[in-house]
PDB file of C-alpha atoms in Angstrom:
ATOM      1  CA  MET A  26      -0.013   0.027   0.000  1.00  0.00           C
ATOM      2  CA  PRO A  27       1.581   3.320  -0.988  1.00  0.00           C
ATOM      3  CA  GLY A  28       2.144   5.938   1.621  1.00  0.00           C
ATOM      4  CA  PRO A  29       0.996   9.554   1.498  1.00  0.00           C
ATOM      5  CA  SER A  30       2.344  11.760  -1.238  1.00  0.00           C
ATOM      6  CA  TYR A  31       3.582  15.328  -0.727  1.00  0.00           C
ATOM      7  CA  LYS A  32       3.973  18.305  -2.986  1.00  0.00           C
ATOM      8  CA  GLY A  33       7.037  20.084  -1.716  1.00  0.00           C
ATOM      9  CA  ILE A  34       8.839  23.132  -2.977  1.00  0.00           C
ATOM     10  CA  VAL A  35      12.615  23.089  -3.285  1.00  0.00           C
ATOM     11  CA  ARG A  36      14.029  26.597  -3.707  1.00  0.00           C
ATOM     12  CA  TRP A  37      17.573  28.055  -3.929  1.00  0.00           C
ATOM     13  CA  GLU A  38      16.969  30.592  -1.174  1.00  0.00           C
ATOM     14  CA  SER A  39      20.320  32.402  -1.388  1.00  0.00           C
ATOM     15  CA  ALA A  40      19.784  33.271  -5.096  1.00  0.00           C
ATOM     16  CA  GLN A  41      19.594  37.058  -5.438  1.00  0.00           C
ATOM     17  CA  PRO A  42      16.332  37.108  -7.421  1.00  0.00           C
ATOM     18  CA  VAL A  43      14.653  35.060  -4.596  1.00  0.00           C
ATOM     19  CA  ARG A  44      16.051  37.410  -1.912  1.00  0.00           C
ATOM     20  CA  ASP A  45      14.876  40.433  -3.920  1.00  0.00           C
ATOM     21  CA  ALA A  46      11.380  38.950  -4.427  1.00  0.00           C
ATOM     22  CA  LEU A  47      10.885  37.875  -0.805  1.00  0.00           C
ATOM     23  CA  LYS A  48      12.324  41.084   0.712  1.00  0.00           C
ATOM     24  CA  GLU A  49      13.382  39.270   3.850  1.00  0.00           C
ATOM     25  CA  SER A  50      16.725  38.024   5.078  1.00  0.00           C
ATOM     26  CA  LEU A  51      17.780  34.463   5.433  1.00  0.00           C
ATOM     27  CA  PRO A  52      17.627  32.805   8.914  1.00  0.00           C
ATOM     28  CA  GLU A  53      20.579  33.616  11.170  1.00  0.00           C
ATOM     29  CA  GLY A  54      23.698  31.649  10.574  1.00  0.00           C
ATOM     30  CA  PHE A  55      23.558  31.394   6.729  1.00  0.00           C
ATOM     31  CA  ALA A  56      26.035  34.047   5.759  1.00  0.00           C
ATOM     32  CA  ASN A  57      28.498  32.782   3.102  1.00  0.00           C
ATOM     33  CA  HIS A  58      26.395  29.666   2.412  1.00  0.00           C
ATOM     34  CA  TYR A  59      24.507  28.344  -0.556  1.00  0.00           C
ATOM     35  CA  VAL A  60      21.058  27.997   0.971  1.00  0.00           C
ATOM     36  CA  ILE A  61      18.376  25.642  -0.296  1.00  0.00           C
ATOM     37  CA  SER A  62      14.976  25.262   1.380  1.00  0.00           C
ATOM     38  CA  VAL A  63      12.335  22.565   1.252  1.00  0.00           C
ATOM     39  CA  GLY A  64       8.767  23.431   2.178  1.00  0.00           C
ATOM     40  CA  GLY A  65       5.536  21.475   2.269  1.00  0.00           C
ATOM     41  CA  ILE A  66       6.917  18.183   3.551  1.00  0.00           C
ATOM     42  CA  PRO A  67       6.732  17.190   7.231  1.00  0.00           C
ATOM     43  CA  LEU A  68      10.131  16.281   8.840  1.00  0.00           C
ATOM     44  CA  ASN A  69       9.008  12.663   9.406  1.00  0.00           C
ATOM     45  CA  ALA A  70       7.167  12.180   6.146  1.00  0.00           C
ATOM     46  CA  GLY A  71       5.976   8.592   5.746  1.00  0.00           C
ATOM     47  CA  SER A  72       7.270   7.616   9.191  1.00  0.00           C
ATOM     48  CA  ARG A  73       4.993   6.457  12.004  1.00  0.00           C
ATOM     49  CA  THR A  74       5.550   8.369  15.180  1.00  0.00           C
ATOM     50  CA  ARG A  75       3.980   8.002  18.619  1.00  0.00           C
ATOM     51  CA  SER A  76       2.159  10.899  20.286  1.00  0.00           C
ATOM     52  CA  GLN A  77       4.593  13.095  22.194  1.00  0.00           C
ATOM     53  CA  SER A  78       4.507  16.204  24.368  1.00  0.00           C
ATOM     54  CA  GLN A  79       5.361  19.571  22.836  1.00  0.00           C
ATOM     55  CA  ASP A  80       8.823  19.615  24.532  1.00  0.00           C
ATOM     56  CA  ASP A  81       9.527  16.101  23.285  1.00  0.00           C
ATOM     57  CA  ASN A  82       8.483  17.143  19.768  1.00  0.00           C
ATOM     58  CA  SER A  83      10.906  20.096  19.843  1.00  0.00           C
ATOM     59  CA  GLN A  84      13.795  17.818  20.808  1.00  0.00           C
ATOM     60  CA  SER A  85      12.633  15.164  18.359  1.00  0.00           C
ATOM     61  CA  ASP A  86      12.586  17.792  15.534  1.00  0.00           C
ATOM     62  CA  GLN A  87      16.071  18.947  16.451  1.00  0.00           C
ATOM     63  CA  ASP A  88      17.304  15.290  16.495  1.00  0.00           C
ATOM     64  CA  THR A  89      15.714  14.786  13.095  1.00  0.00           C
ATOM     65  CA  LEU A  90      17.355  17.898  11.701  1.00  0.00           C
ATOM     66  CA  ASP A  91      20.705  16.704  13.071  1.00  0.00           C
ATOM     67  CA  ARG A  92      20.255  13.302  11.407  1.00  0.00           C
ATOM     68  CA  MET A  93      19.341  14.961   8.124  1.00  0.00           C
ATOM     69  CA  LYS A  94      22.893  16.431   7.886  1.00  0.00           C
ATOM     70  CA  GLY A  95      24.137  12.923   7.129  1.00  0.00           C
ATOM     71  CA  VAL A  96      21.653  12.244   4.370  1.00  0.00           C
ATOM     72  CA  THR A  97      21.708  15.587   2.654  1.00  0.00           C
ATOM     73  CA  LEU A  98      24.012  16.391  -0.257  1.00  0.00           C
ATOM     74  CA  LEU A  99      24.592  19.168  -2.690  1.00  0.00           C
ATOM     75  CA  GLN A 100      26.298  17.546  -5.671  1.00  0.00           C
ATOM     76  CA  PRO A 101      27.839  19.907  -8.248  1.00  0.00           C
ATOM     77  CA  LYS A 102      28.633  18.060 -11.463  1.00  0.00           C
ATOM     78  CA  ASP A 103      32.371  17.071 -11.569  1.00  0.00           C
ATOM     79  CA  LYS A 104      33.036  18.701  -8.159  1.00  0.00           C
ATOM     80  CA  ARG A 105      33.131  17.335  -4.606  1.00  0.00           C
ATOM     81  CA  ASP A 106      29.820  16.730  -2.844  1.00  0.00           C
ATOM     82  CA  LEU A 107      28.898  19.025   0.045  1.00  0.00           C
ATOM     83  CA  GLN A 108      26.981  18.225   3.200  1.00  0.00           C
ATOM     84  CA  PRO A 109      25.185  21.020   5.019  1.00  0.00           C
ATOM     85  CA  GLY A 110      26.910  22.747   7.926  1.00  0.00           C
ATOM     86  CA  VAL A 111      23.664  24.384   9.059  1.00  0.00           C
ATOM     87  CA  ILE A 112      20.054  23.103   9.025  1.00  0.00           C
ATOM     88  CA  VAL A 113      17.219  25.213  10.536  1.00  0.00           C
ATOM     89  CA  GLN A 114      13.453  24.875  10.445  1.00  0.00           C
ATOM     90  CA  GLN A 115      11.521  28.112  10.334  1.00  0.00           C
ATOM     91  CA  PRO A 116       9.053  28.576  11.771  1.00  0.00           C
ATOM     92  CA  ALA A 117       9.949  25.793  14.218  1.00  0.00           C
ATOM     93  CA  GLY A 118       7.581  22.821  14.153  1.00  0.00           C
ATOM     94  CA  TYR A 119       6.301  22.813  10.547  1.00  0.00           C
ATOM     95  CA  GLY A 120       8.034  25.444   8.537  1.00  0.00           C
ATOM     96  CA  ASN A 121      10.472  25.366   5.660  1.00  0.00           C
ATOM     97  CA  VAL A 122      13.707  23.593   6.274  1.00  0.00           C
ATOM     98  CA  TYR A 123      16.770  25.554   5.304  1.00  0.00           C
ATOM     99  CA  PHE A 124      20.013  23.792   4.382  1.00  0.00           C
ATOM    100  CA  GLY A 125      23.239  25.768   4.325  1.00  0.00           C
ATOM    101  CA  PHE A 126      26.350  24.593   2.386  1.00  0.00           C
ATOM    102  CA  ALA A 127      29.589  26.562   2.973  1.00  0.00           C
ATOM    103  CA  LYS A 128      30.545  28.529  -0.147  1.00  0.00           C
ATOM    104  CA  ASP A 129      34.226  28.444   0.696  1.00  0.00           C
ATOM    105  CA  LEU A 130      34.296  24.632   0.145  1.00  0.00           C
ATOM    106  CA  VAL A 131      33.169  24.808  -3.541  1.00  0.00           C
ATOM    107  CA  THR A 132      32.809  27.708  -5.947  1.00  0.00           C
ATOM    108  CA  LEU A 133      29.964  27.228  -8.426  1.00  0.00           C
ATOM    109  CA  ARG A 134      30.217  28.606 -11.944  1.00  0.00           C
ATOM    110  CA  PRO A 135      27.748  28.566 -14.867  1.00  0.00           C
ATOM    111  CA  GLU A 136      30.013  26.131 -16.728  1.00  0.00           C
ATOM    112  CA  ASP A 137      29.470  23.539 -13.897  1.00  0.00           C
ATOM    113  CA  LYS A 138      26.130  22.986 -15.695  1.00  0.00           C
ATOM    114  CA  GLU A 139      24.072  21.378 -12.943  1.00  0.00           C
ATOM    115  CA  VAL A 140      23.845  20.795  -9.183  1.00  0.00           C
ATOM    116  CA  THR A 141      21.809  18.014  -7.637  1.00  0.00           C
ATOM    117  CA  PHE A 142      20.229  18.457  -4.171  1.00  0.00           C
ATOM    118  CA  ILE A 143      19.309  15.346  -2.268  1.00  0.00           C
ATOM    119  CA  THR A 144      17.823  14.900   1.246  1.00  0.00           C
ATOM    120  CA  GLN A 145      15.366  12.722   3.080  1.00  0.00           C
ATOM    121  CA  PHE A 146      12.320  13.593   5.117  1.00  0.00           C
ATOM    122  CA  GLY A 147      11.456  10.475   7.125  1.00  0.00           C
ATOM    123  CA  SER A 148      11.107   7.795   4.491  1.00  0.00           C
ATOM    124  CA  ALA A 149      10.443  10.324   1.638  1.00  0.00           C
ATOM    125  CA  GLN A 150      13.422  11.087  -0.543  1.00  0.00           C
ATOM    126  CA  VAL A 151      13.648  14.575  -2.029  1.00  0.00           C
ATOM    127  CA  LYS A 152      15.848  14.992  -5.073  1.00  0.00           C
ATOM    128  CA  THR A 153      16.054  17.885  -7.560  1.00  0.00           C
ATOM    129  CA  LYS A 154      18.474  19.315 -10.144  1.00  0.00           C
ATOM    130  CA  PHE A 155      19.288  22.974 -10.599  1.00  0.00           C
ATOM    131  CA  TYR A 156      20.605  23.912 -14.032  1.00  0.00           C
ATOM    132  CA  LEU A 157      23.105  26.702 -13.496  1.00  0.00           C
ATOM    133  CA  LYS A 158      22.670  28.221 -16.989  1.00  0.00           C
ATOM    134  CA  ASP A 159      19.066  28.963 -15.994  1.00  0.00           C
ATOM    135  CA  MET A 160      20.203  30.696 -12.807  1.00  0.00           C
ATOM    136  CA  LEU A 161      21.909  33.709 -14.336  1.00  0.00           C
ATOM    137  CA  TYR A 162      20.770  37.116 -13.055  1.00  0.00           C
ATOM    138  CA  HIS A 163      22.080  40.307 -14.705  1.00  0.00           C
ATOM    139  CA  GLY A 164      24.768  38.147 -16.285  1.00  0.00           C
ATOM    140  CA  ASP A 165      26.006  36.592 -13.029  1.00  0.00           C
ATOM    141  CA  LEU A 166      25.313  33.198 -11.488  1.00  0.00           C
ATOM    142  CA  ALA A 167      22.758  33.813  -8.732  1.00  0.00           C
ATOM    143  CA  VAL A 168      23.334  31.126  -6.136  1.00  0.00           C
TER     144      VAL A 168
END
């Protein structure tokens, strides 16, 4: 029997056109990071969880975010894979999850062609490709 399906949104949050359109800053701690967010998917998608108190849920959510660091990758074509150094959920509880990848580890350029983002929310895998030639803004790569 198939589990529930989700329609999530994966967005390159640190891209300048996104920042300009949203007119709000990124969550604290994301300076000098490539930032990708996932919204619309619960942290434990497809997983069965027992009822917990609010305090237990907060700790459980933080534990889940910490575990997600190990299953999340930013994979630039022909460059080293990156794992996030920072993961934050805003608003806490059921908001977007923001993944921060240190820019000083890999410099992305339009000629890199594509970057794949992979993570897992419970038993639901999230995977998307970003085509860098489509991410030019005023002639510069907007990541």
